[in-house]
mmCIF file of C-alpha atoms in Angstrom:
data_model
loop_
_atom_site.group_PDB
_atom_site.id
_atom_site.type_symbol
_atom_site.label_atom_id
_atom_site.label_comp_id
_atom_site.label_asym_id
_atom_site.label_seq_id
_atom_site.Cartn_x
_atom_site.Cartn_y
_atom_site.Cartn_z
ATOM 1 C CA MET A 1 -0.064 -0.138 -0.063
ATOM 2 C CA ALA A 2 2.710 2.361 0.910
ATOM 3 C CA ASP A 3 4.777 1.535 -2.190
ATOM 4 C CA GLU A 4 1.810 2.241 -4.355
ATOM 5 C CA ASP A 5 1.162 5.588 -2.695
ATOM 6 C CA PHE A 6 4.689 6.565 -3.464
ATOM 7 C CA VAL A 7 4.673 5.433 -7.037
ATOM 8 C CA GLU A 8 1.471 7.556 -7.593
ATOM 9 C CA PHE A 9 3.228 10.530 -5.783
ATOM 10 C CA ALA A 10 6.610 10.124 -7.855
ATOM 11 C CA GLN A 11 4.667 9.918 -11.043
ATOM 12 C CA ALA A 12 2.715 13.141 -10.249
ATOM 13 C CA THR A 13 5.784 14.828 -8.988
ATOM 14 C CA VAL A 14 8.855 13.719 -11.153
ATOM 15 C CA ALA A 15 8.531 16.184 -13.980
ATOM 16 C CA ARG A 16 8.089 19.168 -12.010
ATOM 17 C CA LEU A 17 10.816 18.330 -9.697
ATOM 18 C CA ARG A 18 13.124 17.686 -12.853
ATOM 19 C CA ASP A 19 12.085 20.908 -14.356
ATOM 20 C CA ALA A 20 12.816 22.916 -11.163
ATOM 21 C CA ALA A 21 16.064 21.016 -10.812
ATOM 22 C CA PHE A 22 17.124 22.131 -14.326
ATOM 23 C CA LEU A 23 16.313 25.575 -13.758
ATOM 24 C CA MET A 24 18.610 25.589 -10.746
ATOM 25 C CA CYS A 25 21.561 23.756 -12.290
ATOM 26 C CA ARG A 26 21.182 24.295 -16.113
ATOM 27 C CA ASP A 27 22.110 20.547 -16.706
ATOM 28 C CA TRP A 28 19.632 18.028 -17.872
ATOM 29 C CA HIS A 29 21.773 14.980 -16.750
ATOM 30 C CA LEU A 30 22.375 16.528 -13.232
ATOM 31 C CA ALA A 31 18.738 17.601 -12.890
ATOM 32 C CA GLN A 32 17.924 14.159 -13.578
ATOM 33 C CA ASP A 33 20.259 12.843 -10.900
ATOM 34 C CA LEU A 34 19.159 15.383 -8.383
ATOM 35 C CA THR A 35 15.505 14.302 -9.082
ATOM 36 C CA GLN A 36 16.445 10.716 -8.423
ATOM 37 C CA THR A 37 18.186 11.381 -5.549
ATOM 38 C CA THR A 38 15.261 13.629 -4.072
ATOM 39 C CA LEU A 39 12.955 10.769 -4.792
ATOM 40 C CA ALA A 40 15.115 8.269 -3.073
ATOM 41 C CA LYS A 41 15.181 10.333 -0.047
ATOM 42 C CA VAL A 42 11.423 10.873 -0.023
ATOM 43 C CA TYR A 43 11.010 7.283 -0.394
ATOM 44 C CA ALA A 44 13.309 6.328 2.438
ATOM 45 C CA ASN A 45 10.976 8.516 4.727
ATOM 46 C CA TRP A 46 7.673 7.901 2.848
ATOM 47 C CA ARG A 47 5.918 6.476 5.955
ATOM 48 C CA ARG A 48 6.348 9.983 7.599
ATOM 49 C CA VAL A 49 6.219 12.116 4.407
ATOM 50 C CA ARG A 50 2.951 10.990 3.271
ATOM 51 C CA ARG A 51 1.360 11.934 6.680
ATOM 52 C CA ALA A 52 2.772 15.421 6.269
ATOM 53 C CA ASP A 53 0.467 18.345 5.399
ATOM 54 C CA ASP A 54 2.312 18.880 2.085
ATOM 55 C CA PRO A 55 4.576 15.907 0.535
ATOM 56 C CA HIS A 56 5.369 18.097 -2.478
ATOM 57 C CA ALA A 57 6.878 20.782 -0.250
ATOM 58 C CA TYR A 58 8.812 18.355 1.500
ATOM 59 C CA ALA A 59 10.317 16.975 -1.800
ATOM 60 C CA ARG A 60 10.984 20.558 -3.025
ATOM 61 C CA LYS A 61 12.860 21.156 0.072
ATOM 62 C CA ILE A 62 14.895 17.773 -0.337
ATOM 63 C CA LEU A 63 15.604 18.842 -3.956
ATOM 64 C CA LEU A 64 17.081 22.049 -2.827
ATOM 65 C CA ARG A 65 19.278 20.576 -0.255
ATOM 66 C CA CYS A 66 20.419 18.099 -2.760
ATOM 67 C CA MET A 67 21.326 20.994 -5.288
ATOM 68 C CA ILE A 68 23.165 22.775 -2.451
ATOM 69 C CA ASP A 69 25.230 19.523 -1.542
ATOM 70 C CA GLN A 70 25.973 18.991 -5.103
ATOM 71 C CA GLN A 71 27.169 22.450 -5.570
ATOM 72 C CA ARG A 72 29.472 22.188 -2.552
ATOM 73 C CA ARG A 73 31.031 19.049 -3.875
ATOM 74 C CA ARG A 74 31.661 20.570 -7.328
ATOM 75 C CA SER A 75 32.682 23.933 -6.055
ATOM 76 C CA SER A 76 35.614 24.324 -8.384
ATOM 77 C CA ARG A 77 33.264 24.252 -11.264
ATOM 78 C CA GLU A 78 31.930 27.758 -12.354
ATOM 79 C CA LEU A 79 28.224 27.845 -12.930
ATOM 80 C CA ALA A 80 27.694 31.566 -13.694
ATOM 81 C CA MET A 81 28.108 33.094 -17.088
ATOM 82 C CA SER A 82 31.079 35.612 -17.688
ATOM 83 C CA ALA A 83 29.214 38.168 -19.607
ATOM 84 C CA PRO A 84 25.519 39.088 -19.891
ATOM 85 C CA PRO A 85 23.515 37.747 -22.668
ATOM 86 C CA GLU A 86 23.848 39.442 -26.250
ATOM 87 C CA ARG A 87 20.995 41.557 -27.117
ATOM 88 C CA SER A 88 19.568 40.721 -30.484
ATOM 89 C CA GLU A 89 16.202 39.847 -32.248
ATOM 90 C CA GLU A 90 15.370 36.485 -30.765
ATOM 91 C CA HIS A 91 12.786 33.612 -31.336
ATOM 92 C CA PRO A 92 10.779 32.506 -28.225
ATOM 93 C CA ALA A 93 13.217 29.654 -27.712
ATOM 94 C CA GLU A 94 16.278 31.738 -27.995
ATOM 95 C CA LEU A 95 14.573 34.106 -25.484
ATOM 96 C CA ARG A 96 13.944 31.451 -23.251
ATOM 97 C CA MET A 97 17.701 30.323 -23.344
ATOM 98 C CA THR A 98 18.682 33.913 -22.733
ATOM 99 C CA LEU A 99 16.443 34.063 -19.681
ATOM 100 C CA LEU A 100 17.695 30.656 -18.303
ATOM 101 C CA ASP A 101 21.417 31.874 -18.883
ATOM 102 C CA ALA A 102 20.508 35.107 -17.082
ATOM 103 C CA VAL A 103 18.977 33.071 -14.195
ATOM 104 C CA ALA A 104 22.012 30.872 -13.817
ATOM 105 C CA THR A 105 24.241 33.979 -13.034
ATOM 106 C CA LEU A 106 22.355 34.313 -9.777
ATOM 107 C CA PRO A 107 23.646 32.611 -6.406
ATOM 108 C CA LEU A 108 22.140 29.301 -5.806
ATOM 109 C CA ARG A 109 19.870 30.627 -3.029
ATOM 110 C CA ASP A 110 18.547 33.435 -5.155
ATOM 111 C CA ARG A 111 18.057 31.115 -8.124
ATOM 112 C CA ALA A 112 16.068 28.777 -5.720
ATOM 113 C CA ILE A 113 13.957 31.660 -4.777
ATOM 114 C CA ILE A 114 13.226 32.697 -8.158
ATOM 115 C CA VAL A 115 12.386 29.194 -9.415
ATOM 116 C CA LEU A 116 10.309 28.485 -6.512
ATOM 117 C CA ARG A 117 8.263 31.695 -6.561
ATOM 118 C CA TYR A 118 7.939 32.197 -10.263
ATOM 119 C CA TRP A 119 8.172 28.726 -11.866
ATOM 120 C CA ASP A 120 6.545 26.648 -9.274
ATOM 121 C CA ASP A 121 4.249 29.592 -8.329
ATOM 122 C CA LEU A 122 4.864 29.307 -4.677
ATOM 123 C CA SER A 123 3.740 31.749 -2.138
ATOM 124 C CA VAL A 124 6.300 33.808 -0.407
ATOM 125 C CA GLU A 125 5.612 31.900 2.918
ATOM 126 C CA THR A 126 6.024 28.513 1.169
ATOM 127 C CA THR A 127 9.192 29.488 -0.504
ATOM 128 C CA ALA A 128 10.533 30.807 2.626
ATOM 129 C CA GLU A 129 9.787 27.392 4.461
ATOM 130 C CA VAL A 130 11.225 25.476 1.511
ATOM 131 C CA VAL A 131 14.570 27.465 1.339
ATOM 132 C CA GLY A 132 14.922 27.863 5.043
ATOM 133 C CA VAL A 133 14.848 31.620 5.381
ATOM 134 C CA SER A 134 12.543 34.421 6.593
ATOM 135 C CA ILE A 135 9.690 35.844 4.625
ATOM 136 C CA ALA A 136 11.569 39.231 4.555
ATOM 137 C CA VAL A 137 14.634 37.454 2.989
ATOM 138 C CA VAL A 138 12.382 35.779 0.213
ATOM 139 C CA LYS A 139 10.966 39.267 -0.508
ATOM 140 C CA SER A 140 14.156 41.177 -0.576
ATOM 141 C CA GLN A 141 16.117 38.412 -2.507
ATOM 142 C CA SER A 142 13.164 38.259 -4.963
ATOM 143 C CA MET A 143 13.308 41.932 -5.525
ATOM 144 C CA ARG A 144 17.238 42.046 -5.901
ATOM 145 C CA SER A 145 17.160 38.928 -8.220
ATOM 146 C CA LEU A 146 14.592 40.421 -10.385
ATOM 147 C CA ASN A 147 16.542 43.719 -10.575
ATOM 148 C CA ARG A 148 19.696 41.782 -11.449
ATOM 149 C CA LEU A 149 17.809 39.868 -14.103
ATOM 150 C CA ARG A 150 16.610 43.267 -15.534
ATOM 151 C CA GLU A 151 20.086 44.523 -15.773
ATOM 152 C CA LEU A 152 21.363 41.432 -17.458
ATOM 153 C CA LEU A 153 18.594 41.322 -19.959
ATOM 154 C CA GLY A 154 18.356 44.965 -20.647
ATOM 155 C CA GLU A 155 15.539 47.316 -21.344
ATOM 156 C CA THR A 156 14.238 45.316 -24.332
ATOM 157 C CA ARG A 157 13.309 42.273 -22.051
ATOM 158 C CA SER A 158 12.582 43.948 -18.792
ATOM 159 C CA GLU A 159 9.000 43.581 -19.465
ATOM 160 C CA LEU A 160 9.279 40.130 -18.561
ATOM 161 C CA PHE A 161 10.025 41.336 -14.938
ATOM 162 C CA ALA A 162 7.719 44.335 -15.035
ATOM 163 C CA GLU A 163 5.771 43.379 -11.912
ATOM 164 C CA GLU A 164 6.928 41.460 -8.674
ATOM 165 C CA ARG A 165 4.250 39.391 -7.107
ATOM 166 C CA HIS A 166 3.722 39.736 -3.296
#
């Protein structure tokens, strides 16, 4: 019975976790590894997790911790871009890649806050809980990160971040 519940949970969650992992690390293979590690850790604690108010929030928190651990292990590898993206007439796919490149320049915690708030559409309160920071930190880091993205993307793309949600 517990295994069936977990399989159902994993099937419903895996794509969203993998997408969030990719947005944080920018590597599909690593995103897949982080997702598998996350699901393995969730499974190891499934009896407790399934009784929690929000098992999905628990999984997102584990994913973030796995990403932080992975980054610490690979600290010698530089994840950030050295220069802001070029400005040119772009197709939607190119614009998306430019946006992803800009998000990748943010520090991991800021990247996680942006992904959780604006990709996973979590509230400020839930994001604070998942990341393990205060609500004020989520709000201030969101604002700073969005401003940084505006700088990187320039005036032509700043409409992507025209209004911060509260």
